[in-house]
Amino acid sequence: MSRGSSGPSPPTELPTQSSQLRLTLEAPARARLGEPVLLVFTVANPGNSPVTLYLMGRDPTADFQVTDHQGRQIWSHLRGRVGMAPLRLLPLEAEQRLSFHQEWNQRSDTGKPVAPGTYLVRAILLTDQPGGLASPPASIRIE
Amino acid sequence: MARSRLFRPVLAAALVVVAVSCRDSSNPVEPDAGLLAARGGQAGPTADLASADELAGRIPGFGGLFLDASGAPTVYLTRGSARANAERALEGYLIAKGLGVAALKVQEARYGWQQLERWKATATAAAFESQGAVFVDNDETANRVRIGVADLSSMGQVKAAVARSGLPDDAVIIERADPIVMVQAATNLQGRDRPVRAGVQINFPGFVCSVGFNATTSSGQKSFVTASHCTNTQGGVESTPYWQPLQSVDPTQLATEVADPVYQRGGAGCPNGRLCRYSDASRAAYANGTNQALGLIAKTATPNTGTLAISGSFTIASDDCGTTGGCIATGTTVNKVGRTTGWTSGNITNTCVNTGVSGSRIVQLCQTFVSAGVGGGDSGSDVFQIISGTSVKLAGVLWGGNSAGTQFVYSPFGNVTRELGALTTH
């Protein structure tokens, strides 16, 4: 599981999940076949005031999902894993960010190497909402 | 007080036409509807009771009416008052209860009802000058005005105020009483809920979880069970404070963590390098005076719809067996109520699964998997099997799920009591 950088536990307070968060996913546009692909997911608060996130788990957790050109899910970082289900109230100060780093080894959920082609990657911050907070997709061409 | 409170609704709801017979006998007499009709054109005795005020008008010397500890109707009458008046006034009620008028018990009253009512009004004005006054009652079981006060320091203030008002000392009983707590049932699983039921939101520093179930220990400690990871540190007791629903909404601390066994290496079944327990469960003791509902689980209208609006309660009628892994079979439909996804329901897909917890070195031994909805914040939720209607069997405590929110995992009740000790849940 990827971990986000975060400060100490905050005082309890009402949640304020802001729609003004900036979610970005960095991924290489091209990668050689079989070469690990580094994915970096960032959740930033570009505003002037803190935002309290409602995050599933003891630690901030993100999933990374890869789909092929037909939209079929090829790989999910958290597939088949069981995580704890508390809800963390995490203040994200102005201009603070959470970053998640994950490698994709170009294998599917069944462990098979993927074929050359174009794939879409999304990162999802697990929250109390179904579907969490998802990044815009990034396209990777495996050559 | 319980007797009088139970009796009062009957008194208040009553409307009776008293028989016009002038008998003055203690022997039970069956009502004669024809005679009654001929004499006054009125209906005969009914099973209903008149109000206490009405009885006071019909029974000279009346000082109160109540059911004693054995359930026998008992009337207070001042010295010299005729029992027959009470028998006539209560005849219909007694017959309807399968009793004759001879079953009516009489105790000597020191004061008449109307006098006590006037003193009650006076005492109310006097007693509530003190913030510590809890109640003022014309106690029909004692033929006295009874005043409850919250603490001993208030008792002196109330006594002095009552004395100034001119009530005779002998007419008033002043005693310590628990404060009356306002019942504020939450309308939403994430709202303030008193008495506290299973399934509603709790808050500890930096996190939100759900109440698993209320429980009393063998020593009588009133508690709730939630997940072990819904404490400051998973495993080990750090006296985690809890609030409900949030500290920022109600800053009065609800409970304190008191039991949370540490995770162990190397025990039977625990993989090398891992930390294990049979349950992800902890227990928190309620603060003194906390209003909580043993055996109740907050209920929404329908399962698997995502609604969080509370429409009633489930009632725990039994617990799953005390065996590790539980006794509810694969394929059985179970349910949970939690603060994030509400009431969800689905089938058990796997039992006694040794489960690695994502992102940790923890393995939870012998857990149960359920194909049903879950979300962050549902940790600690009650899991139960519906037996009939709203009557349920408690199955365990939810602690985790998959990232898709379609499968939850719970620690069976037997695993919980194996680690937290025997618990009374209903």
XYZ file of C-alpha atoms in Angstrom, chain A residues 1-3 9-15 53-59 61 63 65 76-91 124 126-131, chain B residues 201 203-209 229-234 243 246-249 280 339-340 355-360 369 374-379 398-403 407 409:
86
model
C 0.000 0.000 0.000
C 1.289 3.431 -0.794
C 1.591 5.901 2.025
C -2.922 13.411 14.201
C -4.977 16.573 14.184
C -7.510 17.736 16.706
C -10.954 16.458 15.857
C -13.049 18.767 13.777
C -15.813 18.812 11.258
C -14.820 17.506 7.852
C -9.898 15.336 4.139
C -11.995 12.300 5.056
C -9.670 9.438 4.249
C -10.287 5.714 4.535
C -7.696 3.854 6.596
C -5.271 4.570 9.410
C -2.864 6.051 6.856
C -4.150 5.303 0.980
C -5.090 2.864 -5.383
C -5.637 1.261 -11.710
C -5.179 -2.610 -9.654
C -2.659 -1.985 -6.916
C -5.155 -2.798 -4.125
C -6.991 -5.630 -5.838
C -7.527 -8.537 -3.476
C -6.256 -6.642 -0.465
C -8.133 -6.076 2.741
C -7.647 -2.749 4.420
C -8.867 -1.349 7.695
C -11.907 0.882 7.495
C -11.641 3.756 9.927
C -12.014 7.255 8.594
C -9.142 9.625 9.137
C -9.803 13.349 9.426
C -6.704 14.823 7.853
C -6.193 18.562 7.604
C -7.651 7.113 -6.558
C -9.605 6.392 -0.771
C -12.157 8.526 1.085
C -15.546 7.994 2.667
C -17.181 8.397 -0.734
C -17.679 5.529 -3.185
C -15.053 5.871 -5.861
C -20.588 7.483 14.586
C -14.858 10.087 17.096
C -11.415 9.757 18.629
C -8.474 12.069 17.955
C -8.136 12.404 14.217
C -10.507 9.597 13.261
C -14.115 8.552 12.914
C -15.474 5.018 13.401
C -7.659 0.141 15.236
C -10.318 2.655 16.282
C -8.033 3.552 19.184
C -4.994 5.802 19.310
C -2.753 2.766 18.839
C -3.949 -0.558 17.507
C -16.886 11.572 21.542
C -17.689 14.542 16.983
C -15.766 16.369 19.676
C -16.499 19.601 17.866
C -20.246 18.887 18.011
C -9.701 -6.404 15.725
C -21.844 5.504 9.917
C -20.602 5.629 6.322
C -6.385 -12.287 6.898
C -3.391 -10.091 6.198
C -4.115 -6.435 6.698
C -2.985 -4.270 3.812
C -0.194 -1.862 4.666
C 0.705 -3.556 7.947
C -15.764 -12.368 4.821
C -18.489 -1.071 3.352
C -16.721 2.278 3.473
C -14.155 4.190 5.471
C -15.640 4.961 8.885
C -17.616 1.728 9.107
C -14.851 0.183 11.197
C -16.582 -5.213 11.306
C -13.035 -3.940 10.871
C -12.122 -3.884 7.190
C -12.942 -4.368 3.577
C -11.698 -4.219 0.041
C -10.925 -0.927 -1.675
C -16.712 -6.870 0.660
C -14.488 -8.487 6.985
